[in-house]
mmCIF file of C-alpha atoms in Angstrom:
data_model
loop_
_atom_site.group_PDB
_atom_site.id
_atom_site.type_symbol
_atom_site.label_atom_id
_atom_site.label_comp_id
_atom_site.label_asym_id
_atom_site.label_seq_id
_atom_site.Cartn_x
_atom_site.Cartn_y
_atom_site.Cartn_z
ATOM 1 C CA MET A 437 130.989 -99.525 170.955
ATOM 2 C CA PHE A 438 133.472 -96.523 169.798
ATOM 3 C CA GLY A 439 134.536 -95.786 165.992
ATOM 4 C CA PHE A 440 137.068 -93.396 164.064
ATOM 5 C CA GLU A 441 138.085 -92.785 160.782
ATOM 6 C CA ALA A 442 141.692 -92.432 158.994
ATOM 7 C CA PRO A 443 142.441 -91.720 155.569
ATOM 8 C CA TRP A 444 145.097 -94.346 154.936
ATOM 9 C CA CYS A 445 147.255 -94.728 151.082
ATOM 10 C CA GLY A 446 145.606 -97.576 149.906
ATOM 11 C CA PRO A 447 147.016 -100.825 148.686
ATOM 12 C CA GLN A 448 149.211 -99.044 146.294
ATOM 13 C CA GLY A 449 151.242 -97.205 149.458
ATOM 14 C CA GLY A 450 152.791 -93.769 149.939
ATOM 15 C CA LYS A 451 151.148 -90.949 151.543
ATOM 16 C CA PRO A 452 147.270 -90.470 151.685
ATOM 17 C CA SER A 453 146.265 -88.246 148.535
ATOM 18 C CA GLU A 454 144.344 -85.297 147.799
ATOM 19 C CA GLU A 455 142.840 -86.535 144.701
ATOM 20 C CA VAL A 456 139.626 -88.040 144.932
ATOM 21 C CA SER A 457 140.162 -90.965 143.099
ATOM 22 C CA LYS A 458 143.231 -92.294 145.487
ATOM 23 C CA GLN A 459 141.331 -91.588 148.780
ATOM 24 C CA TRP A 460 140.977 -94.110 150.723
ATOM 25 C CA LYS A 461 139.872 -94.508 154.586
ATOM 26 C CA LYS A 462 140.486 -97.037 157.659
ATOM 27 C CA ARG A 463 137.872 -97.299 159.834
ATOM 28 C CA THR A 464 138.369 -98.955 163.147
ATOM 29 C CA ILE A 465 135.268 -99.969 165.157
ATOM 30 C CA LEU A 466 136.433 -100.716 169.088
ATOM 31 C CA ILE A 467 133.836 -102.730 171.111
ATOM 32 C CA THR A 468 134.248 -102.353 175.057
ATOM 33 C CA PRO A 469 132.740 -103.867 177.699
ATOM 34 C CA GLN A 470 130.836 -101.042 178.779
ATOM 35 C CA HIS A 471 129.020 -97.886 176.748
ATOM 36 C CA PHE A 472 130.846 -94.519 176.191
ATOM 37 C CA PRO A 473 131.373 -92.282 178.109
ATOM 38 C CA GLY A 474 131.619 -94.194 181.391
ATOM 39 C CA TYR A 475 133.116 -93.196 184.733
ATOM 40 C CA LEU A 476 136.863 -94.839 184.154
ATOM 41 C CA ARG A 477 139.137 -93.328 182.126
ATOM 42 C CA ARG A 478 139.981 -96.192 180.306
ATOM 43 C CA LEU A 479 138.192 -99.548 179.135
ATOM 44 C CA ARG A 480 139.006 -102.692 177.948
ATOM 45 C CA VAL A 481 138.939 -103.286 174.252
ATOM 46 C CA ILE A 482 136.904 -106.447 173.934
ATOM 47 C CA GLU A 483 137.328 -106.404 169.868
ATOM 48 C CA GLU A 484 138.580 -104.076 167.180
ATOM 49 C CA LYS A 485 137.171 -104.205 163.854
ATOM 50 C CA ILE A 486 139.219 -102.496 160.806
ATOM 51 C CA GLU A 487 137.491 -101.866 157.773
ATOM 52 C CA ASN A 488 139.195 -100.479 154.593
ATOM 53 C CA ILE A 489 136.931 -97.800 152.681
ATOM 54 C CA GLY A 490 137.991 -97.668 149.078
ATOM 55 C CA PRO A 491 137.927 -93.960 146.992
ATOM 56 C CA LEU A 492 134.358 -94.690 145.293
ATOM 57 C CA ASP A 493 133.000 -95.789 149.327
ATOM 58 C CA CYS A 494 134.915 -92.777 150.562
ATOM 59 C CA ALA A 495 133.080 -90.498 147.709
ATOM 60 C CA ILE A 496 129.788 -91.684 148.446
ATOM 61 C CA ASP A 497 130.412 -90.632 152.389
ATOM 62 C CA ALA A 498 131.145 -87.565 151.712
ATOM 63 C CA ILE A 499 127.502 -87.055 149.283
ATOM 64 C CA ASP A 500 126.138 -88.581 151.962
ATOM 65 C CA SER A 501 127.345 -86.565 154.898
ATOM 66 C CA ARG A 502 126.421 -83.172 153.148
ATOM 67 C CA ILE A 503 122.552 -84.528 152.210
ATOM 68 C CA GLU A 504 122.471 -85.160 156.045
ATOM 69 C CA LEU A 505 123.433 -81.642 156.543
ATOM 70 C CA LEU A 506 121.390 -79.992 154.180
ATOM 71 C CA LYS A 507 118.356 -82.712 155.696
ATOM 72 C CA VAL A 508 118.523 -81.194 158.859
ATOM 73 C CA GLU A 509 119.126 -77.208 157.750
ATOM 74 C CA LEU A 510 115.549 -77.808 155.798
ATOM 75 C CA THR A 511 113.556 -79.351 158.473
ATOM 76 C CA LEU A 512 114.278 -76.239 161.189
ATOM 77 C CA ARG A 513 111.586 -74.366 161.593
ATOM 78 C CA PRO A 514 111.973 -71.093 161.287
ATOM 79 C CA PRO A 515 114.371 -71.658 158.872
ATOM 80 C CA ASN A 516 118.118 -70.582 159.676
ATOM 81 C CA THR A 517 118.839 -68.737 156.349
ATOM 82 C CA LYS A 518 122.654 -68.064 157.451
ATOM 83 C CA THR A 519 123.519 -71.638 158.518
ATOM 84 C CA LEU A 520 121.557 -72.870 155.086
ATOM 85 C CA GLN A 521 123.420 -70.766 153.128
ATOM 86 C CA ASN A 522 127.161 -71.970 154.770
ATOM 87 C CA VAL A 523 125.985 -75.629 154.000
ATOM 88 C CA LEU A 524 124.664 -74.556 150.736
ATOM 89 C CA GLN A 525 127.805 -73.052 149.771
ATOM 90 C CA GLY A 526 130.319 -75.582 151.673
ATOM 91 C CA SER A 527 128.601 -78.274 149.272
ATOM 92 C CA ILE A 528 129.005 -76.493 145.990
ATOM 93 C CA MET A 529 131.517 -74.691 146.261
ATOM 94 C CA LEU A 530 134.444 -76.585 148.562
ATOM 95 C CA GLN A 531 137.104 -74.365 149.497
ATOM 96 C CA VAL A 532 139.757 -77.552 151.245
ATOM 97 C CA ASN A 533 138.496 -81.212 149.668
ATOM 98 C CA ALA A 534 137.561 -81.954 146.355
ATOM 99 C CA GLY A 535 133.312 -81.764 146.078
ATOM 100 C CA PRO A 536 130.978 -83.101 143.734
ATOM 101 C CA LYS A 537 132.622 -81.671 140.767
ATOM 102 C CA ALA A 538 135.181 -83.514 140.791
ATOM 103 C CA ILE A 539 133.777 -86.986 142.417
ATOM 104 C CA MET A 540 131.339 -86.608 139.391
ATOM 105 C CA HIS A 541 134.789 -86.033 136.738
ATOM 106 C CA TYR A 542 136.400 -89.345 138.101
ATOM 107 C CA PHE A 543 133.546 -91.326 138.955
ATOM 108 C CA LEU A 544 131.031 -90.753 136.496
ATOM 109 C CA SER A 545 132.930 -89.750 133.055
ATOM 110 C CA SER A 546 133.610 -92.348 130.204
ATOM 111 C CA GLN A 547 136.973 -91.383 129.706
ATOM 112 C CA ASN A 548 137.227 -92.903 133.699
ATOM 113 C CA ASN A 549 134.638 -95.530 134.340
ATOM 114 C CA SER A 550 136.378 -98.340 132.296
ATOM 115 C CA LYS A 551 140.261 -98.366 133.726
ATOM 116 C CA THR A 552 140.057 -98.551 137.307
ATOM 117 C CA ASP A 553 138.569 -100.231 140.310
ATOM 118 C CA TYR A 554 137.770 -97.876 142.598
ATOM 119 C CA ASN A 555 137.270 -100.370 145.703
ATOM 120 C CA ALA A 556 139.485 -102.934 144.301
#
């Protein structure tokens, strides 16, 4: 089994957006007769599963991945303060994509709750 995700524009069309409320992902899972990595360069694909992931689930995935990174850093003995600081900084003050603040603004504010179904 092999899987990958790619940004997707969603049912509205156009190009993928940087805005949290419009971010969709397309998750593709390929099933092969043998395991990766193998001795063959190419493997035949037996089955392909494509799953469209809506903006709310994309936001949940982003938060879950940051939580996992934090858990890994916090369980290290002795703790590595340098990498822990990088993970904390990247979780709170993201430089590239929207972080928890933008996710809370779009999905948890009272003014946005009633107007959009984010996983339609």
